[in-house]
Structures are given as C-alpha cells and as structure tokens.
N, CA, C and O atoms as a Tinker XYZ file with bonds, in Angstrom:
   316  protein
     1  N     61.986000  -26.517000  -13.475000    73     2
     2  CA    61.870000  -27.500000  -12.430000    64     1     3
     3  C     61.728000  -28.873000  -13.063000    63     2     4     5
     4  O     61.013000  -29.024000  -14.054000    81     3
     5  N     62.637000  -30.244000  -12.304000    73     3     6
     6  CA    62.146000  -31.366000  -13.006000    64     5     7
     7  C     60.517000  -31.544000  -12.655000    63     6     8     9
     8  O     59.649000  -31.021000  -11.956000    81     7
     9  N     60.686000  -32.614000  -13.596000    73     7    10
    10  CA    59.434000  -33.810000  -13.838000    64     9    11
    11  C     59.145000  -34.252000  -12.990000    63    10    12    13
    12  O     57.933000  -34.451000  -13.078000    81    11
    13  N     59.682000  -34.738000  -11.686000    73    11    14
    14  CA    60.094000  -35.508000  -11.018000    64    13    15
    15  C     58.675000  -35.452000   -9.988000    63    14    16    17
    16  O     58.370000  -34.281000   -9.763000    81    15
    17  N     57.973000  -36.215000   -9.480000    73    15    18
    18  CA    57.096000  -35.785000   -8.615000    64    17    19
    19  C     57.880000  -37.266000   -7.245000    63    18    20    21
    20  O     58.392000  -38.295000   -7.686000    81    19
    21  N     57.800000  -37.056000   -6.111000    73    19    22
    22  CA    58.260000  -37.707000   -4.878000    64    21    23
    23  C     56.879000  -38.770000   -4.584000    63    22    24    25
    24  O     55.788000  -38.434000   -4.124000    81    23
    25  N     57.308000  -40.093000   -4.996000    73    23    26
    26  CA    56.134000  -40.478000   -4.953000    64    25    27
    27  C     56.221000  -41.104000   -3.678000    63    26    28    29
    28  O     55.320000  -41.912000   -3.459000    81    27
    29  N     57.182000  -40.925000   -2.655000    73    27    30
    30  CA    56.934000  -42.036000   -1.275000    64    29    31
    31  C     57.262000  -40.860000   -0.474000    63    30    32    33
    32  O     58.147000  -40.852000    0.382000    81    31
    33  N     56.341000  -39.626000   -0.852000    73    31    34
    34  CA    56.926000  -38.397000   -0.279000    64    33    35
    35  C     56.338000  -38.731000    1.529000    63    34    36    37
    36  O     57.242000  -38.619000    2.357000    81    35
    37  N     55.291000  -39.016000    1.950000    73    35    38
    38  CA    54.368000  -39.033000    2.864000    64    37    39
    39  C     54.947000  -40.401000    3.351000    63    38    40    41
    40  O     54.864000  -40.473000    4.577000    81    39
    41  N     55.409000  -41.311000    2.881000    73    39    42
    42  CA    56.477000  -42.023000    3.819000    64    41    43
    43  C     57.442000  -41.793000    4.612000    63    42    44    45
    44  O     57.538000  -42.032000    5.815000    81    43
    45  N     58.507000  -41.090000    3.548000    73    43    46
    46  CA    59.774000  -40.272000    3.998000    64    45    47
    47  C     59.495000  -39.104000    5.138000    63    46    48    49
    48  O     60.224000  -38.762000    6.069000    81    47
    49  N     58.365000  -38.674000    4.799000    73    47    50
    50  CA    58.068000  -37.848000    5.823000    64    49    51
    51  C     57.899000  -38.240000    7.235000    63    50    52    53
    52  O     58.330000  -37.548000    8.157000    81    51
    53  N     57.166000  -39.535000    7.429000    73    51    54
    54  CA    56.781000  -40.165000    8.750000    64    53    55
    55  C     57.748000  -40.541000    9.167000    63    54    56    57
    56  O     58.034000  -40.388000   10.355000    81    55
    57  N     58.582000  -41.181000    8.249000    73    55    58
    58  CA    60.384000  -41.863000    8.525000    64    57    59
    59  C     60.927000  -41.450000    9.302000    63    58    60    61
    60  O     61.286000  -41.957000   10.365000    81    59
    61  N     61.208000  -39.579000    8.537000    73    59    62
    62  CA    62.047000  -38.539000    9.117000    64    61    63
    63  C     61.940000  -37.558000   10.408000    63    62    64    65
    64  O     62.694000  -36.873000   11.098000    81    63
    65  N     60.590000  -37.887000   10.332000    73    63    66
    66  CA    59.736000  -37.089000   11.083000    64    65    67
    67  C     60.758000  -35.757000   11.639000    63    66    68    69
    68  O     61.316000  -35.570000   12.720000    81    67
    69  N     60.709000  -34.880000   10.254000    73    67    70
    70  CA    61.589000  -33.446000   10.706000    64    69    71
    71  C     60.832000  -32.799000   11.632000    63    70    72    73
    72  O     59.612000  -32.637000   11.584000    81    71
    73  N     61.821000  -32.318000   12.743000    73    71    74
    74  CA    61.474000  -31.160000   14.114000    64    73    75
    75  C     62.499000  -30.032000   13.901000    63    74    76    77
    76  O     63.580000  -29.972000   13.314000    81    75
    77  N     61.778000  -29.195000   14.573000    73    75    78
    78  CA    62.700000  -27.826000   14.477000    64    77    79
    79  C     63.839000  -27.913000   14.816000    63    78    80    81
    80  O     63.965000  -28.784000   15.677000    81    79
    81  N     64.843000  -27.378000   14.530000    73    79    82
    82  CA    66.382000  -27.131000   14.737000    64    81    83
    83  C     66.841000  -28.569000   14.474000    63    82    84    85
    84  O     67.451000  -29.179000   15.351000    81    83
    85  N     66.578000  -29.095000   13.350000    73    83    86
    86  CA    67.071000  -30.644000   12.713000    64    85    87
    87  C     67.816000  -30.236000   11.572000    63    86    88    89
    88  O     67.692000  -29.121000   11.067000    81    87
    89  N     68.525000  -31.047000   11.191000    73    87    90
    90  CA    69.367000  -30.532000    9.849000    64    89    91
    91  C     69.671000  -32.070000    9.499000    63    90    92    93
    92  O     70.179000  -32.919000   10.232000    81    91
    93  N     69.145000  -32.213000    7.962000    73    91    94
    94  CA    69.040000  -33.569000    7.376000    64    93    95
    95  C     70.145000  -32.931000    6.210000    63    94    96    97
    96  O     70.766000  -31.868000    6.199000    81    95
    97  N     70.093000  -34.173000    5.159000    73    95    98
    98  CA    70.637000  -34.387000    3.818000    64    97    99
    99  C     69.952000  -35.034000    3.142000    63    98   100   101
   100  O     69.211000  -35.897000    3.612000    81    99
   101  N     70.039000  -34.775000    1.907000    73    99   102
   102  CA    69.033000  -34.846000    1.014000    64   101   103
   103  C     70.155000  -35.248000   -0.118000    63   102   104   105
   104  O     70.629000  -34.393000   -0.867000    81   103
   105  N     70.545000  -36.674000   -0.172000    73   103   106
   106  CA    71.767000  -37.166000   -1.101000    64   105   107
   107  C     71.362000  -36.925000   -2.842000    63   106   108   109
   108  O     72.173000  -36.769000   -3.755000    81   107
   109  N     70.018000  -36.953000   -2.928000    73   107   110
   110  CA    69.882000  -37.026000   -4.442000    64   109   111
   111  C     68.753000  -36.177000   -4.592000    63   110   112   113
   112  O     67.579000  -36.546000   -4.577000    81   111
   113  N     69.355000  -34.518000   -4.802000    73   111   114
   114  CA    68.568000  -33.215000   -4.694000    64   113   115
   115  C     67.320000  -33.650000   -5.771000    63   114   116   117
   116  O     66.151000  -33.714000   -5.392000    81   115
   117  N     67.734000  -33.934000   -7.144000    73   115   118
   118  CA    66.935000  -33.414000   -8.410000    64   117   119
   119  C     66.170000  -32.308000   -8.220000    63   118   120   121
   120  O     66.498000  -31.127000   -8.101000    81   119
   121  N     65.100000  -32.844000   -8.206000    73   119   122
   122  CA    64.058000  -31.119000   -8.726000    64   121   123
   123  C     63.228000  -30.640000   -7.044000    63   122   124   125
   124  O     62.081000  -30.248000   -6.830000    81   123
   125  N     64.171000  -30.841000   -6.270000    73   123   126
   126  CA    63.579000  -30.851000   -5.075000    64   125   127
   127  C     63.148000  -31.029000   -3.929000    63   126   128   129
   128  O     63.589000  -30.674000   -2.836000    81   127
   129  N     61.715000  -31.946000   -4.399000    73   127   130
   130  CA    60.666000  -32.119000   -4.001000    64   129   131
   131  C     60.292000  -32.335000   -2.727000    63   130   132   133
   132  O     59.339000  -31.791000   -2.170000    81   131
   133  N     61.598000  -33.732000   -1.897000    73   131   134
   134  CA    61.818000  -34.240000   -0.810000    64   133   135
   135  C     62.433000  -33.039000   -0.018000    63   134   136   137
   136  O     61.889000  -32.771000    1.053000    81   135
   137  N     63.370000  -32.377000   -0.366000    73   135   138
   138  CA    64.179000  -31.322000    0.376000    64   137   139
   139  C     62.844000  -29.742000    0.527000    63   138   140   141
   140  O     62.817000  -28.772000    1.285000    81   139
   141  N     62.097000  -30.114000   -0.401000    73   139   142
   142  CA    60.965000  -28.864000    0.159000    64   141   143
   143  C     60.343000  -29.469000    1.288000    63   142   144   145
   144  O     60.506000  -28.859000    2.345000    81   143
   145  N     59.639000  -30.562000    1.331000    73   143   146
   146  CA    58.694000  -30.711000    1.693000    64   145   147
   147  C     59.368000  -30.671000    3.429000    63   146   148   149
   148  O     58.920000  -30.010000    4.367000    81   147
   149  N     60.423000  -31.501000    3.432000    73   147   150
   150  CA    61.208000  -31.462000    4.658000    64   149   151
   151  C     61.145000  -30.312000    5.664000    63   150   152   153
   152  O     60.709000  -30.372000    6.814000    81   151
   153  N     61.864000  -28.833000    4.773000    73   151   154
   154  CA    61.741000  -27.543000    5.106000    64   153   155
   155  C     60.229000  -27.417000    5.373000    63   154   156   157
   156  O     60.129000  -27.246000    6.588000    81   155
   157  N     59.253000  -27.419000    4.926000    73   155   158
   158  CA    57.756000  -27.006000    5.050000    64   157   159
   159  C     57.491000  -27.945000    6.180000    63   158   160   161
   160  O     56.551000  -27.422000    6.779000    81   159
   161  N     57.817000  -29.061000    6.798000    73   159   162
   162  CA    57.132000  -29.701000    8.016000    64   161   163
   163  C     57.737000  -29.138000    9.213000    63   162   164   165
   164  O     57.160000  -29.099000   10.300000    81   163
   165  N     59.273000  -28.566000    8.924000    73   163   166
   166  CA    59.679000  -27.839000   10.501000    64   165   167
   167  C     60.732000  -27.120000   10.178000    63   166   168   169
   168  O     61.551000  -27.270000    9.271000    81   167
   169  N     60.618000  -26.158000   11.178000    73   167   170
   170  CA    61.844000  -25.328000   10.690000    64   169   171
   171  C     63.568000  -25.864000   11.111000    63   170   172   173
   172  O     64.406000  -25.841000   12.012000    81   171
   173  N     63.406000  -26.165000   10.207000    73   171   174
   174  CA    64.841000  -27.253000   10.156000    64   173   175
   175  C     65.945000  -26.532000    8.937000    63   174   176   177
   176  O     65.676000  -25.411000    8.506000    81   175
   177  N     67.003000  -27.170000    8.514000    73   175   178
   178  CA    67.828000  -27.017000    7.431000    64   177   179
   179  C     68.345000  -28.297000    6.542000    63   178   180   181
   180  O     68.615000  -29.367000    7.088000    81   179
   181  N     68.443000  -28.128000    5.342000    73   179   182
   182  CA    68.524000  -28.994000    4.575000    64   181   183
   183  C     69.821000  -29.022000    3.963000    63   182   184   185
   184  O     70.395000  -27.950000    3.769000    81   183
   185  N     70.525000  -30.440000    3.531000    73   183   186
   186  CA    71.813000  -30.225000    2.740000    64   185   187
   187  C     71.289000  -30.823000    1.442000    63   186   188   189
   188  O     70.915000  -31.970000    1.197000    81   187
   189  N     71.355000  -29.878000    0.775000    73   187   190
   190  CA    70.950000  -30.934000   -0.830000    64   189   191
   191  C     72.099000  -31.070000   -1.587000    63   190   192   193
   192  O     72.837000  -30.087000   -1.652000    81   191
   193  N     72.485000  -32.349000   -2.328000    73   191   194
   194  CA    73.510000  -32.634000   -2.907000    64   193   195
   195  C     73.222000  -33.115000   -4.160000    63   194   196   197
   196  O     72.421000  -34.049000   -4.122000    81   195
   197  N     73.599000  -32.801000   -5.272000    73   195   198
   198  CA    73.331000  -33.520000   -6.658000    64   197   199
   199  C     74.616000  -33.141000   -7.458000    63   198   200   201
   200  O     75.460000  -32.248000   -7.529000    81   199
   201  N     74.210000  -34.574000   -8.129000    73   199   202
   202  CA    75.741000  -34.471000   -9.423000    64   201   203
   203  C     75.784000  -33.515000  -10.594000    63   202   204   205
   204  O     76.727000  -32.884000  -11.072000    81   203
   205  N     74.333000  -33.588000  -10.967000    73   203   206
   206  CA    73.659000  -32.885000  -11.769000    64   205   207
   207  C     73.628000  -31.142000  -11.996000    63   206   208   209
   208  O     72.534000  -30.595000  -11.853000    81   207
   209  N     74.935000  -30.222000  -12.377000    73   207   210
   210  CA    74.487000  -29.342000  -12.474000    64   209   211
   211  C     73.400000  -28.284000  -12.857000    63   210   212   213
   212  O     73.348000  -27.082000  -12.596000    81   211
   213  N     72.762000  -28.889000  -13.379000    73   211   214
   214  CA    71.524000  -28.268000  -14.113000    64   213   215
   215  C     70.787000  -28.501000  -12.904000    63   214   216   217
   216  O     70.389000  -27.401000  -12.520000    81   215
   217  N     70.359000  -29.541000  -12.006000    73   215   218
   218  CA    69.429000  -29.717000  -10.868000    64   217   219
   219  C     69.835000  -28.759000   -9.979000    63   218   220   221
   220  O     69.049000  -27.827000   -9.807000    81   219
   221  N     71.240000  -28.754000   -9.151000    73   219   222
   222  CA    71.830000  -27.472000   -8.547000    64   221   223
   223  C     71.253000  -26.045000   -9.171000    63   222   224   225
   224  O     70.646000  -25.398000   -8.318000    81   223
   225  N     71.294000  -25.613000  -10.070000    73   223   226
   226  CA    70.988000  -24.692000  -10.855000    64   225   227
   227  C     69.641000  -23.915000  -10.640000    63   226   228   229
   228  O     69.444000  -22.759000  -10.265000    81   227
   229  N     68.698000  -25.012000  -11.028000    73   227   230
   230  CA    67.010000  -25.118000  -10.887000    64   229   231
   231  C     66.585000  -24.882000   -9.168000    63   230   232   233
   232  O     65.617000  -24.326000   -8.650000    81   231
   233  N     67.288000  -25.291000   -8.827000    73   231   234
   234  CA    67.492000  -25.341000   -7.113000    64   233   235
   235  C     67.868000  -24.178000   -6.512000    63   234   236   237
   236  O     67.658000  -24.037000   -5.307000    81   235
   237  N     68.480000  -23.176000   -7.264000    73   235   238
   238  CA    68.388000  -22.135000   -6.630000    64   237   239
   239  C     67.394000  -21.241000   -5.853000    63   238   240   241
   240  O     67.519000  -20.724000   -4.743000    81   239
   241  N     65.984000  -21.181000   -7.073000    73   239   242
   242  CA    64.585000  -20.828000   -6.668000    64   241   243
   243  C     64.380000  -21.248000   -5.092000    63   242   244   245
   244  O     64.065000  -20.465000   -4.195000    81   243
   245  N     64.578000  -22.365000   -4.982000    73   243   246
   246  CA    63.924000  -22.906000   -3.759000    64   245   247
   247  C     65.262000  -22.666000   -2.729000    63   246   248   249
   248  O     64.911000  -23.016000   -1.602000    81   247
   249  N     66.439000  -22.270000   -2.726000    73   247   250
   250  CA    67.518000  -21.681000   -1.811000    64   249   251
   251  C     66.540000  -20.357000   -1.173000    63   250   252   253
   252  O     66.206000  -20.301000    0.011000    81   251
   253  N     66.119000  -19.192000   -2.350000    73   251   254
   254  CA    66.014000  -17.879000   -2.121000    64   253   255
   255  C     63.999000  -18.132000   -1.473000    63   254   256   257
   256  O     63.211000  -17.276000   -1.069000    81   255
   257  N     63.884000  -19.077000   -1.582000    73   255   258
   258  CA    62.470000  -19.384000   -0.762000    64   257   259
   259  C     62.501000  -19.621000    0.198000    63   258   260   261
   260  O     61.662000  -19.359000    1.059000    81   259
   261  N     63.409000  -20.141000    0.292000    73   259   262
   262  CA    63.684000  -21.457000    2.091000    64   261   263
   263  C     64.782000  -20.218000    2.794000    63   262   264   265
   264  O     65.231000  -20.446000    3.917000    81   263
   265  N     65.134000  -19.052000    2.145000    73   263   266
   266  CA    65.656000  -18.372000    3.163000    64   265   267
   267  C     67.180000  -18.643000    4.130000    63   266   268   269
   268  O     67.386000  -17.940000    5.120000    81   267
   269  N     68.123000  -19.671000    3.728000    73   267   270
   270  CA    69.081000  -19.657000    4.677000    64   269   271
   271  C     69.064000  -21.052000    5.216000    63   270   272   273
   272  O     70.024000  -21.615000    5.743000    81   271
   273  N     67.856000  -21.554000    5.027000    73   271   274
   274  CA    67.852000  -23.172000    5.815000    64   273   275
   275  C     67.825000  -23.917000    4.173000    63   274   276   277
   276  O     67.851000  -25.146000    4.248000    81   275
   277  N     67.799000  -23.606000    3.357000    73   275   278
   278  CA    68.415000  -24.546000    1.893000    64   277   279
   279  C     69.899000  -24.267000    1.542000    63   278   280   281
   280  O     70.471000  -23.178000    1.493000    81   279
   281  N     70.377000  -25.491000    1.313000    73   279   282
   282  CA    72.136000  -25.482000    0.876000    64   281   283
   283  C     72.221000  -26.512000   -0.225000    63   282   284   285
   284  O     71.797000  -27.651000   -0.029000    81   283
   285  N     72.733000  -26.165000   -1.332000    73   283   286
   286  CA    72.872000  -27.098000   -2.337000    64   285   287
   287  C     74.401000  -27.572000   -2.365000    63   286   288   289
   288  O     75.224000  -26.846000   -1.807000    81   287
   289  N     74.725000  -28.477000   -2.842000    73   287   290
   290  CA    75.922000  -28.695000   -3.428000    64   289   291
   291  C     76.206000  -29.780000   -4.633000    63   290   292   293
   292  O     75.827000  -30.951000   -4.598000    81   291
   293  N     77.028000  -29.102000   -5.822000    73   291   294
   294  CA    77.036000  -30.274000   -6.680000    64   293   295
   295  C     78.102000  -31.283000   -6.640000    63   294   296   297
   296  O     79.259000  -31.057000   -6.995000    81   295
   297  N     77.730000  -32.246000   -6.256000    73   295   298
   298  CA    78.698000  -33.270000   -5.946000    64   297   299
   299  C     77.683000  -34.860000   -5.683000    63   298   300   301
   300  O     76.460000  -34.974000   -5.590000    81   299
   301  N     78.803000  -35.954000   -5.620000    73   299   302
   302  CA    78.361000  -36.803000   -5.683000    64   301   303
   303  C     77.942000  -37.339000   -4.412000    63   302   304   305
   304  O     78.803000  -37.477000   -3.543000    81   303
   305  N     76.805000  -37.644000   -4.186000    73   303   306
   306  CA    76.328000  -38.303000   -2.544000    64   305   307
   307  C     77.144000  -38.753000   -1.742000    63   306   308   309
   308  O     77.385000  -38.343000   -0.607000    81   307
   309  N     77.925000  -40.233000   -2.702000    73   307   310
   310  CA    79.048000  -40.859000   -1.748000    64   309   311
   311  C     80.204000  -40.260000   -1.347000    63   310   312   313
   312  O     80.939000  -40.723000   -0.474000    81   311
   313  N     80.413000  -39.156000   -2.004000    73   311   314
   314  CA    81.807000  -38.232000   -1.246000    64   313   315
   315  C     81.329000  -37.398000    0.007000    63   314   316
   316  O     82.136000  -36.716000    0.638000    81   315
C-alpha cells in the first residue's frame, strides 16, 4: 500500500457528501485512501482511475473488500 495518507480526507468527505446508490470517480486512485473512505460513508460505487500500474495493482486488495462497488482502471484521468 502507498505512503500516501489523504490529508483533506474529512473535507472531501463533507464536499461529496456520498449517499447510497451514488457512484463517484476517483481521478487519481494511488494508494486508495479517498476511494475507501467514500465506499465506507455509503453504500455507493467507486471508479478509480490511475496511470500508475503498480497503484492499480495494490488496489486490488481493496476491489476484493469493497465487494463489487470498487472498479479500478489504469489510465489517465483526462481520457
């Protein structure tokens, strides 16, 4: 897992304010953090996207946790 800790995690959260049956994107996956926490406030679904194969990779763990509402893809945000 990265390094990475979400430090405006409890911002993004109030921002987004995820509700059930919501489905966000999550343009710059890295190690997570934002795309968990999302899933853990409602039962929603997530698109995570990173350039970074190795982050995709690491990201699997948290696919087979989140059950069906995590989706990764490696690719670049702006496409």
């Amino acid at each position: 897992m990265s390094g990475h800790i979400p430090v405006m995690l409890n911002e993004v959260l109030e921002m987004l304010s995820p509700r059930d049956g919501g489905s966000y994107v999550d343009g710059t996956f890295g190690g997570g953090g934002y795309s968990s926490a999302i899933l853990e406030a409602a039962d929603c679904k997530v698109l995570g996207i990173d350039r970074d194969p190795d982050a995709i990779a690491r990201g699997q763990e948290r696919v087979k946790r989140f059950a069906g509402r995590l989706t990764l893809v490696q690719a670049e945000f702006s496409n």
